[in-house]
Amino acid sequence: MAVAPFLFLFCFGGQSYMKQSFLTEEALKAVKDLLPETAEGDLASVCSWPDEIKHRYNWRWTSELHYVDTPDFRCNYDYCRDCHDSSGVKDRCVTGAIYNYTEQLVMGYNTSNSVKYNLTEALMFLSHYIGDVHQPLHVSFTSDEGGNTITVRWYKRKTNLHHVWDTDIIESAMKTFYDKDIDVMILAIEKNITDTWSNDISSWANCTSGQEVCPDPWASESIKCSCNYAYRNATPGSTLGDDYFLSRLPIVEMRLAQAGVRLAATLNRIFDPLYSIPQKLAYIGNNQATSHTV
């Protein structure tokens, strides 16, 4: 099966990050076919679109699709219990949105299905929401709105806990370890994917349910990360410094890697019926790589 190396895009905290991952040629063609002309074949250019529109009048209905609230201090996630909006409408949360837009792409692309969907929007929403569900505080406690109401200091600057996990940890890592260069950070994460985490790729990419997408276990991972790492030692008014930053950065980098691997695997399952899960990714350099499939 032909596999194309592809600098793949995913969003995390409203920002676009690119990592080296793998789409089959069939999936890569489908992605490029569905992107708007203004994107010029670059998914990165539209990654932040769901964040840009969510406060506009016609798109406000999407604002509650970026996260899922869970009961305070339970530290677990249950789709039937948790996936609803503030009015109690079922299936309106980030995991519900991932299921919905995956189904639209499966049913609408390359078929004669009479149901018509905007597949370009579905692709952009799906790519963004898979990033969101991997940010731990997008699956967190109801009362603090995902850490948005927990005011803290990030070193000397006043911020909130959600912003720390959306942006501050990554920006501090770029400044401290990666010469303020996001590309250098991405290369380091790529190297970990093909080295440190290489034996985990198959389990990350796999959906044990046999479905094209499986966001429920991803959400369960995030709420556990929220309880074990995000909320811990981050009480209102606290100052978060080196101890917090250095102990949480590996979690953020792993979630970035998992989001990219899983997005690529999901799109391969949607668009390529011959796709099989890569067991390992071998990094060669210069954006070239090879994969081994079973």
PDB file of C-alpha atoms in Angstrom:
ATOM      1  CA  MET A   1       0.000   0.000   0.000  1.00  0.00           C
ATOM      2  CA  ALA A   2       1.428   3.361  -0.983  1.00  0.00           C
ATOM      3  CA  VAL A   3       1.990   5.780   1.863  1.00  0.00           C
ATOM      4  CA  ALA A   4       2.771   9.453   1.436  1.00  0.00           C
ATOM      5  CA  PRO A   5       4.833  11.400   3.977  1.00  0.00           C
ATOM      6  CA  PHE A   6       2.849  14.463   4.940  1.00  0.00           C
ATOM      7  CA  LEU A   7       3.501  17.356   7.257  1.00  0.00           C
ATOM      8  CA  PHE A   8       0.277  16.929   9.116  1.00  0.00           C
ATOM      9  CA  LEU A   9      -1.680  19.585  10.907  1.00  0.00           C
ATOM     10  CA  PHE A  10      -3.590  19.480  14.126  1.00  0.00           C
ATOM     11  CA  CYS A  11      -4.808  22.134  16.538  1.00  0.00           C
ATOM     12  CA  PHE A  12      -4.125  22.266  20.244  1.00  0.00           C
ATOM     13  CA  GLY A  13      -5.346  25.167  22.295  1.00  0.00           C
ATOM     14  CA  GLY A  14      -6.496  27.065  19.240  1.00  0.00           C
ATOM     15  CA  GLN A  15      -3.032  27.069  17.694  1.00  0.00           C
ATOM     16  CA  SER A  16      -1.934  25.060  14.699  1.00  0.00           C
ATOM     17  CA  TYR A  17       0.917  22.605  15.034  1.00  0.00           C
ATOM     18  CA  MET A  18       2.391  20.484  12.304  1.00  0.00           C
ATOM     19  CA  LYS A  19       3.963  17.130  12.856  1.00  0.00           C
ATOM     20  CA  GLN A  20       5.285  14.481  10.552  1.00  0.00           C
ATOM     21  CA  SER A  21       2.687  11.795  10.194  1.00  0.00           C
ATOM     22  CA  PHE A  22       1.390   9.580   7.459  1.00  0.00           C
ATOM     23  CA  LEU A  23      -1.587   9.637   5.203  1.00  0.00           C
ATOM     24  CA  THR A  24      -2.036   7.085   2.500  1.00  0.00           C
ATOM     25  CA  GLU A  25      -2.063   8.552  -0.976  1.00  0.00           C
ATOM     26  CA  GLU A  26      -5.823   8.046  -1.109  1.00  0.00           C
ATOM     27  CA  ALA A  27      -6.383   9.916   2.146  1.00  0.00           C
ATOM     28  CA  LEU A  28      -3.986  12.692   1.192  1.00  0.00           C
ATOM     29  CA  LYS A  29      -5.817  13.187  -2.096  1.00  0.00           C
ATOM     30  CA  ALA A  30      -9.171  13.329  -0.302  1.00  0.00           C
ATOM     31  CA  VAL A  31      -7.923  15.910   2.189  1.00  0.00           C
ATOM     32  CA  LYS A  32      -6.579  18.131  -0.574  1.00  0.00           C
ATOM     33  CA  ASP A  33      -9.778  17.699  -2.585  1.00  0.00           C
ATOM     34  CA  LEU A  34     -11.908  18.864   0.331  1.00  0.00           C
ATOM     35  CA  LEU A  35      -9.870  21.854   1.429  1.00  0.00           C
ATOM     36  CA  PRO A  36     -11.148  25.256   0.272  1.00  0.00           C
ATOM     37  CA  GLU A  37      -9.261  26.795  -2.632  1.00  0.00           C
ATOM     38  CA  THR A  38      -7.932  29.531  -0.367  1.00  0.00           C
ATOM     39  CA  ALA A  39      -6.053  26.889   1.647  1.00  0.00           C
ATOM     40  CA  GLU A  40      -3.944  25.961  -1.400  1.00  0.00           C
ATOM     41  CA  GLY A  41      -3.739  22.378  -0.192  1.00  0.00           C
ATOM     42  CA  ASP A  42      -2.529  23.376   3.276  1.00  0.00           C
ATOM     43  CA  LEU A  43      -4.701  22.195   6.163  1.00  0.00           C
ATOM     44  CA  ALA A  44      -2.643  24.345   8.544  1.00  0.00           C
ATOM     45  CA  SER A  45      -4.102  27.484   7.033  1.00  0.00           C
ATOM     46  CA  VAL A  46      -7.628  26.560   8.127  1.00  0.00           C
ATOM     47  CA  CYS A  47      -6.901  24.777  11.398  1.00  0.00           C
ATOM     48  CA  SER A  48      -7.980  27.694  13.569  1.00  0.00           C
ATOM     49  CA  TRP A  49     -11.179  28.339  11.593  1.00  0.00           C
ATOM     50  CA  PRO A  50     -13.507  26.690  14.172  1.00  0.00           C
ATOM     51  CA  ASP A  51     -12.086  28.991  16.871  1.00  0.00           C
ATOM     52  CA  GLU A  52     -12.371  32.051  14.645  1.00  0.00           C
ATOM     53  CA  ILE A  53     -16.069  31.540  13.944  1.00  0.00           C
ATOM     54  CA  LYS A  54     -17.435  30.214  17.239  1.00  0.00           C
ATOM     55  CA  HIS A  55     -18.403  33.650  18.593  1.00  0.00           C
ATOM     56  CA  ARG A  56     -20.030  34.853  15.382  1.00  0.00           C
ATOM     57  CA  TYR A  57     -23.806  34.984  15.514  1.00  0.00           C
ATOM     58  CA  ASN A  58     -24.430  32.321  12.875  1.00  0.00           C
ATOM     59  CA  TRP A  59     -21.865  29.970  14.403  1.00  0.00           C
ATOM     60  CA  ARG A  60     -22.462  30.374  18.141  1.00  0.00           C
ATOM     61  CA  TRP A  61     -24.028  26.922  18.171  1.00  0.00           C
ATOM     62  CA  THR A  62     -20.521  25.495  17.681  1.00  0.00           C
ATOM     63  CA  SER A  63     -19.014  27.088  20.800  1.00  0.00           C
ATOM     64  CA  GLU A  64     -19.976  24.191  23.087  1.00  0.00           C
ATOM     65  CA  LEU A  65     -18.524  21.613  20.698  1.00  0.00           C
ATOM     66  CA  HIS A  66     -14.932  22.361  21.712  1.00  0.00           C
ATOM     67  CA  TYR A  67     -15.047  20.674  25.121  1.00  0.00           C
ATOM     68  CA  VAL A  68     -16.913  18.345  27.454  1.00  0.00           C
ATOM     69  CA  ASP A  69     -17.610  19.110  31.101  1.00  0.00           C
ATOM     70  CA  THR A  70     -17.460  16.340  33.691  1.00  0.00           C
ATOM     71  CA  PRO A  71     -18.638  16.247  37.325  1.00  0.00           C
ATOM     72  CA  ASP A  72     -16.231  17.972  39.682  1.00  0.00           C
ATOM     73  CA  PHE A  73     -13.589  15.725  41.240  1.00  0.00           C
ATOM     74  CA  ARG A  74     -14.963  12.517  39.719  1.00  0.00           C
ATOM     75  CA  CYS A  75     -11.934  12.375  37.428  1.00  0.00           C
ATOM     76  CA  ASN A  76     -13.737  10.227  34.892  1.00  0.00           C
ATOM     77  CA  TYR A  77     -15.691  10.709  31.689  1.00  0.00           C
ATOM     78  CA  ASP A  78     -18.870   9.015  30.528  1.00  0.00           C
ATOM     79  CA  TYR A  79     -20.403   9.867  27.158  1.00  0.00           C
ATOM     80  CA  CYS A  80     -24.031   9.287  28.177  1.00  0.00           C
ATOM     81  CA  ARG A  81     -23.628  11.330  31.349  1.00  0.00           C
ATOM     82  CA  ASP A  82     -21.381  14.111  30.099  1.00  0.00           C
ATOM     83  CA  CYS A  83     -21.925  14.763  26.390  1.00  0.00           C
ATOM     84  CA  HIS A  84     -24.567  17.462  26.338  1.00  0.00           C
ATOM     85  CA  ASP A  85     -24.632  21.231  26.077  1.00  0.00           C
ATOM     86  CA  SER A  86     -25.594  23.715  28.798  1.00  0.00           C
ATOM     87  CA  SER A  87     -29.264  23.264  27.885  1.00  0.00           C
ATOM     88  CA  GLY A  88     -29.028  19.494  28.261  1.00  0.00           C
ATOM     89  CA  VAL A  89     -29.158  18.703  24.537  1.00  0.00           C
ATOM     90  CA  LYS A  90     -27.493  15.324  24.095  1.00  0.00           C
ATOM     91  CA  ASP A  91     -24.461  14.704  21.856  1.00  0.00           C
ATOM     92  CA  ARG A  92     -23.429  18.367  21.867  1.00  0.00           C
ATOM     93  CA  CYS A  93     -19.854  18.238  23.135  1.00  0.00           C
ATOM     94  CA  VAL A  94     -16.404  17.695  21.640  1.00  0.00           C
ATOM     95  CA  THR A  95     -16.659  13.904  21.503  1.00  0.00           C
ATOM     96  CA  GLY A  96     -20.150  14.087  20.025  1.00  0.00           C
ATOM     97  CA  ALA A  97     -18.875  16.530  17.409  1.00  0.00           C
ATOM     98  CA  ILE A  98     -16.003  14.191  16.503  1.00  0.00           C
ATOM     99  CA  TYR A  99     -18.449  11.330  15.975  1.00  0.00           C
ATOM    100  CA  ASN A 100     -20.778  13.561  13.965  1.00  0.00           C
ATOM    101  CA  TYR A 101     -18.238  15.011  11.557  1.00  0.00           C
ATOM    102  CA  THR A 102     -16.552  11.650  11.086  1.00  0.00           C
ATOM    103  CA  GLU A 103     -19.916  10.166  10.117  1.00  0.00           C
ATOM    104  CA  GLN A 104     -20.543  13.018   7.691  1.00  0.00           C
ATOM    105  CA  LEU A 105     -17.222  12.386   5.958  1.00  0.00           C
ATOM    106  CA  VAL A 106     -17.776   8.623   5.839  1.00  0.00           C
ATOM    107  CA  MET A 107     -21.301   8.945   4.461  1.00  0.00           C
ATOM    108  CA  GLY A 108     -20.722  11.874   2.164  1.00  0.00           C
ATOM    109  CA  TYR A 109     -17.346  11.344   0.516  1.00  0.00           C
ATOM    110  CA  ASN A 110     -17.093   9.251  -2.615  1.00  0.00           C
ATOM    111  CA  THR A 111     -20.584   7.809  -2.253  1.00  0.00           C
ATOM    112  CA  SER A 112     -23.956   8.286  -3.866  1.00  0.00           C
ATOM    113  CA  ASN A 113     -25.601   8.947  -0.504  1.00  0.00           C
ATOM    114  CA  SER A 114     -28.540  11.270  -0.954  1.00  0.00           C
ATOM    115  CA  VAL A 115     -27.762  13.124   2.282  1.00  0.00           C
ATOM    116  CA  LYS A 116     -25.721  16.197   1.449  1.00  0.00           C
ATOM    117  CA  TYR A 117     -23.120  17.505   3.871  1.00  0.00           C
ATOM    118  CA  ASN A 118     -20.594  20.300   3.665  1.00  0.00           C
ATOM    119  CA  LEU A 119     -17.576  18.017   3.705  1.00  0.00           C
ATOM    120  CA  THR A 120     -15.084  20.878   3.687  1.00  0.00           C
ATOM    121  CA  GLU A 121     -16.510  22.165   6.949  1.00  0.00           C
ATOM    122  CA  ALA A 122     -16.685  18.619   8.314  1.00  0.00           C
ATOM    123  CA  LEU A 123     -12.965  18.101   7.639  1.00  0.00           C
ATOM    124  CA  MET A 124     -11.985  21.381   9.276  1.00  0.00           C
ATOM    125  CA  PHE A 125     -14.183  20.775  12.317  1.00  0.00           C
ATOM    126  CA  LEU A 126     -12.965  17.197  12.756  1.00  0.00           C
ATOM    127  CA  SER A 127      -9.289  18.157  12.528  1.00  0.00           C
ATOM    128  CA  HIS A 128      -9.734  20.907  15.088  1.00  0.00           C
ATOM    129  CA  TYR A 129     -11.829  18.940  17.559  1.00  0.00           C
ATOM    130  CA  ILE A 130      -9.438  15.986  17.615  1.00  0.00           C
ATOM    131  CA  GLY A 131      -6.815  18.468  18.782  1.00  0.00           C
ATOM    132  CA  ASP A 132      -9.199  19.925  21.356  1.00  0.00           C
ATOM    133  CA  VAL A 133     -10.087  16.594  22.963  1.00  0.00           C
ATOM    134  CA  HIS A 134      -6.376  15.935  23.580  1.00  0.00           C
ATOM    135  CA  GLN A 135      -5.906  19.183  25.501  1.00  0.00           C
ATOM    136  CA  PRO A 136      -6.595  17.931  29.038  1.00  0.00           C
ATOM    137  CA  LEU A 137      -8.590  20.939  30.205  1.00  0.00           C
ATOM    138  CA  HIS A 138     -11.026  20.560  27.320  1.00  0.00           C
ATOM    139  CA  VAL A 139     -12.237  17.544  29.318  1.00  0.00           C
ATOM    140  CA  SER A 140     -12.394  18.812  32.876  1.00  0.00           C
ATOM    141  CA  PHE A 141     -14.582  20.066  35.723  1.00  0.00           C
ATOM    142  CA  THR A 142     -17.892  21.809  35.155  1.00  0.00           C
ATOM    143  CA  SER A 143     -17.622  24.396  37.928  1.00  0.00           C
ATOM    144  CA  ASP A 144     -14.371  26.016  36.779  1.00  0.00           C
ATOM    145  CA  GLU A 145     -15.194  25.915  33.057  1.00  0.00           C
ATOM    146  CA  GLY A 146     -12.141  23.915  32.116  1.00  0.00           C
ATOM    147  CA  GLY A 147      -9.811  25.954  34.291  1.00  0.00           C
ATOM    148  CA  ASN A 148     -10.913  29.246  32.747  1.00  0.00           C
ATOM    149  CA  THR A 149     -12.086  30.593  36.121  1.00  0.00           C
ATOM    150  CA  ILE A 150      -8.953  29.491  37.997  1.00  0.00           C
ATOM    151  CA  THR A 151      -6.743  32.579  38.076  1.00  0.00           C
ATOM    152  CA  VAL A 152      -3.040  31.822  38.509  1.00  0.00           C
ATOM    153  CA  ARG A 153       0.306  33.391  37.743  1.00  0.00           C
ATOM    154  CA  TRP A 154       2.490  31.847  35.097  1.00  0.00           C
ATOM    155  CA  TYR A 155       5.793  32.933  36.567  1.00  0.00           C
ATOM    156  CA  LYS A 156       5.094  36.675  36.960  1.00  0.00           C
ATOM    157  CA  ARG A 157       2.203  37.042  34.538  1.00  0.00           C
ATOM    158  CA  LYS A 158      -1.428  36.790  35.561  1.00  0.00           C
ATOM    159  CA  THR A 159      -3.420  34.300  33.502  1.00  0.00           C
ATOM    160  CA  ASN A 160      -5.807  31.387  33.971  1.00  0.00           C
ATOM    161  CA  LEU A 161      -5.164  27.669  34.149  1.00  0.00           C
ATOM    162  CA  HIS A 162      -6.834  26.911  30.832  1.00  0.00           C
ATOM    163  CA  HIS A 163      -4.562  29.383  29.056  1.00  0.00           C
ATOM    164  CA  VAL A 164      -1.538  27.789  30.726  1.00  0.00           C
ATOM    165  CA  TRP A 165      -2.386  24.493  29.044  1.00  0.00           C
ATOM    166  CA  ASP A 166      -3.556  26.024  25.786  1.00  0.00           C
ATOM    167  CA  THR A 167      -0.567  28.264  25.258  1.00  0.00           C
ATOM    168  CA  ASP A 168       1.826  29.100  28.088  1.00  0.00           C
ATOM    169  CA  ILE A 169       3.505  25.717  28.550  1.00  0.00           C
ATOM    170  CA  ILE A 170       4.162  25.435  24.823  1.00  0.00           C
ATOM    171  CA  GLU A 171       5.418  29.011  24.475  1.00  0.00           C
ATOM    172  CA  SER A 172       7.724  28.593  27.473  1.00  0.00           C
ATOM    173  CA  ALA A 173       9.066  25.353  26.014  1.00  0.00           C
ATOM    174  CA  MET A 174       9.796  27.057  22.714  1.00  0.00           C
ATOM    175  CA  LYS A 175      11.649  29.846  24.495  1.00  0.00           C
ATOM    176  CA  THR A 176      13.553  27.605  26.924  1.00  0.00           C
ATOM    177  CA  PHE A 177      14.412  24.576  24.814  1.00  0.00           C
ATOM    178  CA  TYR A 178      13.683  25.252  21.153  1.00  0.00           C
ATOM    179  CA  ASP A 179      15.195  28.658  20.360  1.00  0.00           C
ATOM    180  CA  LYS A 180      11.705  30.187  19.992  1.00  0.00           C
ATOM    181  CA  ASP A 181      11.184  28.077  16.881  1.00  0.00           C
ATOM    182  CA  ILE A 182       8.016  25.972  16.628  1.00  0.00           C
ATOM    183  CA  ASP A 183       9.553  23.930  13.816  1.00  0.00           C
ATOM    184  CA  VAL A 184      12.406  22.850  16.102  1.00  0.00           C
ATOM    185  CA  MET A 185       9.891  21.794  18.742  1.00  0.00           C
ATOM    186  CA  ILE A 186       7.896  19.826  16.194  1.00  0.00           C
ATOM    187  CA  LEU A 187      11.031  18.031  14.994  1.00  0.00           C
ATOM    188  CA  ALA A 188      11.786  17.040  18.590  1.00  0.00           C
ATOM    189  CA  ILE A 189       8.271  15.655  19.018  1.00  0.00           C
ATOM    190  CA  GLU A 190       8.600  13.805  15.702  1.00  0.00           C
ATOM    191  CA  LYS A 191      11.821  12.230  16.911  1.00  0.00           C
ATOM    192  CA  ASN A 192      10.093  11.059  20.077  1.00  0.00           C
ATOM    193  CA  ILE A 193       7.287   9.551  17.988  1.00  0.00           C
ATOM    194  CA  THR A 194       9.728   7.547  15.919  1.00  0.00           C
ATOM    195  CA  ASP A 195      12.017   6.730  18.851  1.00  0.00           C
ATOM    196  CA  THR A 196      10.791   6.985  22.448  1.00  0.00           C
ATOM    197  CA  TRP A 197       7.130   6.366  21.626  1.00  0.00           C
ATOM    198  CA  SER A 198       7.580   4.158  18.567  1.00  0.00           C
ATOM    199  CA  ASN A 199       6.203   1.069  20.313  1.00  0.00           C
ATOM    200  CA  ASP A 200       3.068   2.999  21.280  1.00  0.00           C
ATOM    201  CA  ILE A 201       2.056   4.086  17.769  1.00  0.00           C
ATOM    202  CA  SER A 202      -0.144   1.084  17.056  1.00  0.00           C
ATOM    203  CA  SER A 203      -2.106   1.397  20.293  1.00  0.00           C
ATOM    204  CA  TRP A 204      -2.462   5.165  19.873  1.00  0.00           C
ATOM    205  CA  ALA A 205      -3.780   4.825  16.337  1.00  0.00           C
ATOM    206  CA  ASN A 206      -6.034   1.851  16.926  1.00  0.00           C
ATOM    207  CA  CYS A 207      -9.755   2.034  17.645  1.00  0.00           C
ATOM    208  CA  THR A 208     -10.623  -1.147  19.488  1.00  0.00           C
ATOM    209  CA  SER A 209     -14.294  -0.632  18.695  1.00  0.00           C
ATOM    210  CA  GLY A 210     -13.582  -1.127  14.991  1.00  0.00           C
ATOM    211  CA  GLN A 211     -14.960   2.339  14.258  1.00  0.00           C
ATOM    212  CA  GLU A 212     -13.323   5.015  12.144  1.00  0.00           C
ATOM    213  CA  VAL A 213     -12.888   7.179  15.236  1.00  0.00           C
ATOM    214  CA  CYS A 214     -12.912   6.571  18.991  1.00  0.00           C
ATOM    215  CA  PRO A 215     -12.827   9.834  20.973  1.00  0.00           C
ATOM    216  CA  ASP A 216     -14.234   8.379  24.203  1.00  0.00           C
ATOM    217  CA  PRO A 217     -10.956   6.801  25.402  1.00  0.00           C
ATOM    218  CA  TRP A 218      -9.126   9.962  24.310  1.00  0.00           C
ATOM    219  CA  ALA A 219     -11.461  12.031  26.499  1.00  0.00           C
ATOM    220  CA  SER A 220     -10.926   9.609  29.378  1.00  0.00           C
ATOM    221  CA  GLU A 221      -7.173  10.118  29.015  1.00  0.00           C
ATOM    222  CA  SER A 222      -7.645  13.888  29.117  1.00  0.00           C
ATOM    223  CA  ILE A 223      -9.729  14.002  32.299  1.00  0.00           C
ATOM    224  CA  LYS A 224      -7.155  11.791  34.009  1.00  0.00           C
ATOM    225  CA  CYS A 225      -4.409  14.171  32.863  1.00  0.00           C
ATOM    226  CA  SER A 226      -6.470  17.094  34.150  1.00  0.00           C
ATOM    227  CA  CYS A 227      -6.774  15.532  37.599  1.00  0.00           C
ATOM    228  CA  ASN A 228      -3.238  14.174  37.840  1.00  0.00           C
ATOM    229  CA  TYR A 229      -1.373  17.095  36.295  1.00  0.00           C
ATOM    230  CA  ALA A 230      -3.368  20.190  35.310  1.00  0.00           C
ATOM    231  CA  TYR A 231      -5.323  20.820  38.519  1.00  0.00           C
ATOM    232  CA  ARG A 232      -2.704  19.481  40.911  1.00  0.00           C
ATOM    233  CA  ASN A 233      -0.766  22.291  42.659  1.00  0.00           C
ATOM    234  CA  ALA A 234      -2.708  24.874  40.649  1.00  0.00           C
ATOM    235  CA  THR A 235      -5.105  26.389  43.166  1.00  0.00           C
ATOM    236  CA  PRO A 236      -6.607  29.853  42.572  1.00  0.00           C
ATOM    237  CA  GLY A 237      -4.010  32.550  43.185  1.00  0.00           C
ATOM    238  CA  SER A 238      -1.032  30.202  43.030  1.00  0.00           C
ATOM    239  CA  THR A 239       2.134  30.923  41.095  1.00  0.00           C
ATOM    240  CA  LEU A 240       3.181  28.256  38.620  1.00  0.00           C
ATOM    241  CA  GLY A 241       6.889  28.203  37.883  1.00  0.00           C
ATOM    242  CA  ASP A 242       9.678  25.814  36.977  1.00  0.00           C
ATOM    243  CA  ASP A 243       8.430  22.855  39.003  1.00  0.00           C
ATOM    244  CA  TYR A 244       5.025  22.935  37.347  1.00  0.00           C
ATOM    245  CA  PHE A 245       6.376  23.735  33.886  1.00  0.00           C
ATOM    246  CA  LEU A 246       9.079  21.068  33.754  1.00  0.00           C
ATOM    247  CA  SER A 247       6.862  18.314  35.154  1.00  0.00           C
ATOM    248  CA  ARG A 248       3.920  19.104  32.858  1.00  0.00           C
ATOM    249  CA  LEU A 249       5.769  19.728  29.595  1.00  0.00           C
ATOM    250  CA  PRO A 250       6.264  15.987  28.850  1.00  0.00           C
ATOM    251  CA  ILE A 251       2.500  15.496  29.213  1.00  0.00           C
ATOM    252  CA  VAL A 252       1.747  18.318  26.781  1.00  0.00           C
ATOM    253  CA  GLU A 253       4.244  17.015  24.242  1.00  0.00           C
ATOM    254  CA  MET A 254       2.844  13.503  24.441  1.00  0.00           C
ATOM    255  CA  ARG A 255      -0.721  14.784  23.981  1.00  0.00           C
ATOM    256  CA  LEU A 256       0.414  16.762  20.937  1.00  0.00           C
ATOM    257  CA  ALA A 257       1.950  13.612  19.490  1.00  0.00           C
ATOM    258  CA  GLN A 258      -1.105  11.487  20.230  1.00  0.00           C
ATOM    259  CA  ALA A 259      -3.413  14.035  18.630  1.00  0.00           C
ATOM    260  CA  GLY A 260      -1.414  14.053  15.414  1.00  0.00           C
ATOM    261  CA  VAL A 261      -1.066  10.279  15.174  1.00  0.00           C
ATOM    262  CA  ARG A 262      -4.766   9.760  15.842  1.00  0.00           C
ATOM    263  CA  LEU A 263      -5.924  12.431  13.419  1.00  0.00           C
ATOM    264  CA  ALA A 264      -3.858  10.885  10.637  1.00  0.00           C
ATOM    265  CA  ALA A 265      -5.125   7.388  11.470  1.00  0.00           C
ATOM    266  CA  THR A 266      -8.723   8.611  11.559  1.00  0.00           C
ATOM    267  CA  LEU A 267      -8.493  10.255   8.146  1.00  0.00           C
ATOM    268  CA  ASN A 268      -6.832   7.154   6.721  1.00  0.00           C
ATOM    269  CA  ARG A 269      -9.678   5.000   8.022  1.00  0.00           C
ATOM    270  CA  ILE A 270     -12.261   7.393   6.595  1.00  0.00           C
ATOM    271  CA  PHE A 271     -10.778   7.813   3.146  1.00  0.00           C
ATOM    272  CA  ASP A 272      -8.825   4.614   2.456  1.00  0.00           C
ATOM    273  CA  PRO A 273     -10.566   1.226   2.789  1.00  0.00           C
ATOM    274  CA  LEU A 274      -7.199  -0.550   2.461  1.00  0.00           C
ATOM    275  CA  TYR A 275      -5.596   1.278   5.375  1.00  0.00           C
ATOM    276  CA  SER A 276      -3.917  -0.732   8.113  1.00  0.00           C
ATOM    277  CA  ILE A 277      -2.463   0.688  11.287  1.00  0.00           C
ATOM    278  CA  PRO A 278       1.274   1.506  11.271  1.00  0.00           C
ATOM    279  CA  GLN A 279       3.140  -0.325  13.992  1.00  0.00           C
ATOM    280  CA  LYS A 280       6.133   1.978  13.897  1.00  0.00           C
ATOM    281  CA  LEU A 281       7.232   5.149  12.177  1.00  0.00           C
ATOM    282  CA  ALA A 282      10.860   5.370  11.120  1.00  0.00           C
ATOM    283  CA  TYR A 283      12.274   8.890  10.962  1.00  0.00           C
ATOM    284  CA  ILE A 284      14.772   9.449   8.183  1.00  0.00           C
ATOM    285  CA  GLY A 285      15.023  13.226   8.136  1.00  0.00           C
ATOM    286  CA  ASN A 286      14.330  16.026   5.686  1.00  0.00           C
ATOM    287  CA  ASN A 287      10.629  15.289   6.116  1.00  0.00           C
ATOM    288  CA  GLN A 288      11.063  11.809   4.667  1.00  0.00           C
ATOM    289  CA  ALA A 289       9.995   8.692   6.522  1.00  0.00           C
ATOM    290  CA  THR A 290       8.722   5.225   6.077  1.00  0.00           C
ATOM    291  CA  SER A 291       6.033   3.249   7.828  1.00  0.00           C
ATOM    292  CA  HIS A 292       5.495  -0.438   8.352  1.00  0.00           C
ATOM    293  CA  THR A 293       1.950  -1.715   8.222  1.00  0.00           C
ATOM    294  CA  VAL A 294       0.401  -4.979   9.224  1.00  0.00           C
TER     295      VAL A 294
END
